[in-house]
Amino acid sequence: MKRLMLGNHAIARGCFDAGVRVATAYPGTPSTEITEYISQYDEIYSEWAPNEKVALEVALGAAIFGKRALCSMKHVGLNVASDPLFTASYTGINAGLVVAVADDPGMHSSQNEQDTRNIAKAAKIPVLEPSDSQECLDFARRGFEISEMFDTPVVLRSTTRVSHSQSIVEIDERKEVDFEYKKDVEKYVMMPAMARKRHEIVEEREKRLREFAETVELNRIEEGTSNMAFITSGISYQYVKEAYPDACILKLGMVYPLPEKLVRGFCGRFEKVYVVEELDPFLEENIKVMGVNNIIGKEIFKRTGEYSPSFIKTSIEKCKLEIPYRVDEELPARPPVLCPGCPHRGVFYSLRRIKNAVITGDIGCYTLGALPPFNAMDTCICMGASIGMAHGISKVSDPSIKTIAVIGDSTFIHSGITGLIDAVYNKSNILILILDNITTGMTGHQDHPATGYNIKGEETRQLDIAKLCRSIGCDVVEEIDPYRINENIKRINDLLEIPGVKVVIAKAPCKLHRRYNTTLPGRYVDPDKCKNCKVCLTLGCPAMSYREIPDIDPNLCASCGMCESLCKFGAISMIKE
Amino acid sequence: MKESFDILIVGVGGQGNILFSKILGEAFLNEGYDVKVSEVHGMAQRGGSVVTFVRAGEKVYSPLVDKAQADYIIAFEKLEALRWLEYLKKDGIVIYSDYEIPPMSVISGKSRYPDVDSILKDIGVRHYKIEISSLLMELKNPRVQNTIMLGFFSKLTGIEKQVWERAIENNIRAKLLDINLRAFEMGRDIELKEEELKV
């Protein structure tokens, strides 16, 4: 049956067909939907792990015990999972292990645009790179076979435009695969004496993989009718086909290790060959190492952001794209904003009013607190960094500076807990605001250990974040209601006077989450009472606009009531039904 | 039957681009086209400017519509119709809702919401304007603007009405199906009359 499928859905389906038994992940755009789709299959045990390192360890355990396993993450998640990945390369697997990693060129929803191929190469692990949804499905399935043939984890690398594009696929049937677990200390216990032997095996395996790459059907030459020649992979292949449908193309489905003879033979046929790849010159450098020099790559194609067919064409032909219609005036920008009724808005409204504060931020919707009208964030680096950085700042800053870390519930569980332990252990003087909206918000409402539900929506034990912080030894642990903004400014200021590690949990559910959603009638502005002071507008709520006086769009208002609490003239109230 | 469609669906995160593009993609698929749809997820969805690309043709490679390539820009918010105008090809058509969502810089008075109607006329872009508010009022449901727009757009495609209705039925929850089919009908009833351009 032919159907339209998202790349991530197709990866999930490919894993289903391959008889995968375990799928683990920590959510991260653009990889999240892989595991969401897999969670709909009863044949596969799936879970959200607290972070990518744990997720990969769970999947590795299952693979070594003889069941095919998938672990999915975004590119930066692979940094967290690198520790198990590098040594899993030594132990090898038993049943197939595929690590699906989605890169984000252009940074639609990421803090950097690192290139996963480099990490996989450093770990000496083969990399498959699909170009559309059908290949997502096929390569996922093929990934398990290659994993087992060579006793290695396999990285399935996609990018945003592959993961988040729908194209036509044909689906197959599920086949069960089972391997027996045999205790093998030499293989699975990586002490130095064993690891030394395994490293030899890894190097040997790489040689065999290189040979395999020469003939594997994932790499193919598409003959053309023009004299233009390209080497490309992934989404860039589609752009090249679009720009130069008549060109001759070496399409690489396996991008590491590279097939030297195939590449040499191909390049030998042409005067020059364009190597088209987003982000790093990975193919280009690995080809140049072969001594092939008639290739053109990053000297004309950029290393940053996404490509497009017109980008490739204009870079090669050194011309400009003609744009028929342009707007001359500058249009007001529309960056993402906190949603109407978002509890984070209350926290940042309060934080903006704390004097002499340095605020370290973290990864989530709440990173938007760095933007106007709040401007209440100094840093955002990686998952959990807010706490460690705040601790570092407090150790070197003047005592008059108040150091505050802001971190979400899911991010705290992912990587904040160890930072908190460090801060308490080393007698820090910081305040940590945990913005607990009882979900993983930005990636689309995935459950986590503190929500009390698992990936299937079944009830489970609920991590008590406050109790955890108390047991770590924090000097103060208390909960606040993020919507009570005036009270919270005072409370935060009072707590900042107390020495030690203070944890404040601002707890209120994400306004978009169906589980907690209550539909209240919106608020409205009474024009007879409004004095036009515009204080309500300082909340930066997208449900509000200004014509002659502030106005609230009843279709957008989530009725959080913060504007009403700010109005000194009683001009804002709930619409009576 | 038209050879190919290159469509941009633009709006503000949360307006339902993705569902709209799913229905569009499925209808094209059932008409025998090769189809690609490119979506935006994550941070970009949070009330920011969003774009979804839908392409249909005999064989489609890139999931992106390039600049100067779009046959149609369908805008669920007025200002967004302007923001993506560079993607329109010569003689391409803009279909936009007159619904306004002021960006934060407009709310805070730092910038001005542009006069979209006259800018489009001045530049000389072919366009249809859908006066959405009164229609939504009639249906008493603000969430179906996309389906009204779909109804209108469907008339430009040469694809049979039933194909669209089936795609709607496959993608919309039973509870909301009736109102959406009515909204679709309402969109089809809007007269196909291009706004006049200044000479």
Coordinates of N, CA and C in Angstrom, one line a residue, chain B residues 128-195:
Chain B
Y128 N -6.0 36.7 -4.0 CA -7.4 36.6 -3.5 C -7.4 36.9 -2.0
K129 N -8.3 37.7 -1.6 CA -8.4 38.0 -0.1 C -9.7 37.3 0.4
I130 N -9.5 36.5 1.5 CA -10.7 35.8 2.1 C -11.1 36.6 3.3
E131 N -12.2 37.2 3.3 CA -12.7 37.9 4.5 C -13.3 36.9 5.5
I132 N -12.4 36.5 6.4 CA -12.7 35.3 7.2 C -13.6 35.5 8.4
S133 N -13.5 36.7 9.0 CA -14.2 36.9 10.3 C -15.7 36.6 10.2
S134 N -16.3 37.2 9.2 CA -17.8 37.0 9.1 C -18.2 35.6 8.9
L135 N -17.3 34.9 8.1 CA -17.6 33.4 7.9 C -17.4 32.6 9.2
L136 N -16.4 33.0 9.9 CA -16.2 32.2 11.2 C -17.3 32.5 12.2
M137 N -17.8 33.7 12.2 CA -18.9 34.1 13.0 C -20.1 33.3 12.7
E138 N -20.3 33.1 11.4 CA -21.5 32.3 10.9 C -21.4 30.9 11.4
L139 N -20.2 30.3 11.4 CA -20.0 28.9 11.9 C -19.8 28.8 13.4
K140 N -19.6 29.9 14.0 CA -19.4 30.0 15.5 C -18.3 29.1 15.9
N141 N -17.2 29.1 15.1 CA -16.0 28.3 15.5 C -14.8 28.9 14.8
P142 N -13.9 29.5 15.7 CA -12.7 30.1 15.1 C -11.7 29.2 14.6
R143 N -11.8 27.9 14.9 CA -10.7 26.9 14.5 C -10.8 26.4 13.1
V144 N -11.8 26.8 12.3 CA -12.0 26.1 11.0 C -11.6 27.1 9.9
Q145 N -10.8 28.1 10.2 CA -10.5 29.0 9.1 C -9.7 28.3 8.0
N146 N -8.8 27.3 8.4 CA -8.0 26.6 7.4 C -8.9 25.8 6.4
T147 N -10.0 25.2 7.0 CA -10.8 24.4 6.1 C -11.6 25.3 5.1
I148 N -12.0 26.5 5.6 CA -12.6 27.4 4.6 C -11.6 27.8 3.5
M149 N -10.4 28.1 3.9 CA -9.4 28.4 2.9 C -9.1 27.2 2.0
L150 N -9.2 26.0 2.5 CA -9.0 24.8 1.7 C -10.1 24.7 0.7
G151 N -11.3 24.9 1.1 CA -12.5 24.9 0.2 C -12.3 25.8 -0.9
F152 N -11.8 27.0 -0.6 CA -11.6 28.0 -1.7 C -10.5 27.6 -2.6
F153 N -9.4 27.1 -2.0 CA -8.2 26.7 -2.8 C -8.6 25.5 -3.7
S154 N -9.4 24.6 -3.2 CA -9.7 23.4 -3.9 C -10.2 23.7 -5.3
K155 N -10.9 24.8 -5.4 CA -11.5 25.1 -6.7 C -10.5 25.5 -7.8
L156 N -9.3 25.9 -7.3 CA -8.2 26.3 -8.3 C -7.4 25.1 -8.8
T157 N -7.7 23.9 -8.2 CA -6.8 22.8 -8.5 C -7.3 21.9 -9.6
G158 N -8.5 21.9 -9.9 CA -9.1 21.0 -10.9 C -9.3 19.6 -10.4
I159 N -9.2 19.5 -9.1 CA -9.4 18.1 -8.5 C -10.8 18.1 -8.0
E160 N -11.5 16.9 -8.2 CA -12.9 16.8 -7.8 C -13.1 17.0 -6.3
K161 N -14.3 17.5 -6.1 CA -14.7 17.9 -4.7 C -14.6 16.6 -3.8
Q162 N -15.1 15.5 -4.3 CA -15.1 14.3 -3.4 C -13.8 13.9 -2.9
V163 N -12.7 14.1 -3.8 CA -11.4 13.7 -3.4 C -11.0 14.5 -2.1
W164 N -11.3 15.8 -2.2 CA -11.0 16.7 -1.0 C -11.8 16.2 0.2
E165 N -13.0 15.9 0.0 CA -13.9 15.6 1.2 C -13.4 14.3 1.8
R166 N -12.9 13.4 0.9 CA -12.4 12.1 1.5 C -11.1 12.4 2.3
A167 N -10.2 13.3 1.8 CA -9.0 13.6 2.5 C -9.3 14.3 3.8
I168 N -10.4 15.1 3.9 CA -10.8 15.7 5.1 C -11.3 14.7 6.1
E169 N -12.1 13.8 5.6 CA -12.6 12.7 6.5 C -11.5 11.8 7.1
N170 N -10.5 11.6 6.3 CA -9.4 10.7 6.8 C -8.5 11.4 7.8
N171 N -8.6 12.7 7.9 CA -7.6 13.4 8.7 C -8.2 14.2 9.9
I172 N -9.5 14.3 10.0 CA -10.1 15.1 11.0 C -11.0 14.2 11.9
R173 N -10.8 14.4 13.2 CA -11.6 13.6 14.2 C -13.1 13.7 14.0
A174 N -13.8 12.6 14.2 CA -15.2 12.4 14.0 C -16.0 13.6 14.6
K175 N -15.6 14.0 15.8 CA -16.4 15.0 16.5 C -16.4 16.3 15.7
L176 N -15.3 16.6 15.0 CA -15.1 17.9 14.4 C -15.4 17.8 12.9
L177 N -15.8 16.6 12.4 CA -15.9 16.4 11.0 C -17.0 17.3 10.3
D178 N -18.1 17.2 11.0 CA -19.3 17.9 10.4 C -19.0 19.4 10.2
I179 N -18.5 20.1 11.2 CA -18.3 21.5 11.1 C -17.2 21.8 10.1
N180 N -16.2 20.9 9.9 CA -15.2 21.1 8.9 C -15.7 20.9 7.5
L181 N -16.6 19.9 7.3 CA -17.2 19.8 6.0 C -18.0 21.0 5.6
R182 N -18.7 21.5 6.6 CA -19.5 22.8 6.4 C -18.6 23.9 6.0
A183 N -17.5 24.0 6.7 CA -16.5 25.1 6.5 C -15.9 24.9 5.1
F184 N -15.7 23.7 4.7 CA -15.1 23.4 3.3 C -16.1 23.9 2.3
E185 N -17.4 23.6 2.5 CA -18.4 24.0 1.6 C -18.5 25.5 1.5
M186 N -18.4 26.1 2.6 CA -18.5 27.6 2.7 C -17.3 28.2 1.9
G187 N -16.1 27.6 2.0 CA -15.0 28.1 1.2 C -15.2 27.9 -0.3
R188 N -15.8 26.8 -0.7 CA -16.1 26.6 -2.1 C -17.1 27.6 -2.7
D189 N -18.0 28.1 -1.7 CA -19.0 29.0 -2.2 C -18.5 30.4 -2.4
I190 N -17.3 30.7 -1.9 CA -16.7 32.1 -2.1 C -16.4 32.3 -3.5
E191 N -16.9 33.4 -4.0 CA -16.7 33.7 -5.5 C -15.2 33.8 -5.8
L192 N -14.8 33.2 -6.9 CA -13.4 33.3 -7.4 C -13.2 34.6 -8.1
K193 N -12.9 35.6 -7.4 CA -12.7 36.9 -8.0 C -11.4 37.5 -7.5
E194 N -10.5 37.7 -8.4 CA -9.2 38.2 -8.0 C -9.3 39.7 -7.6
E195 N -8.5 40.1 -6.6 CA -8.5 41.6 -6.3 C -7.9 42.3 -7.5

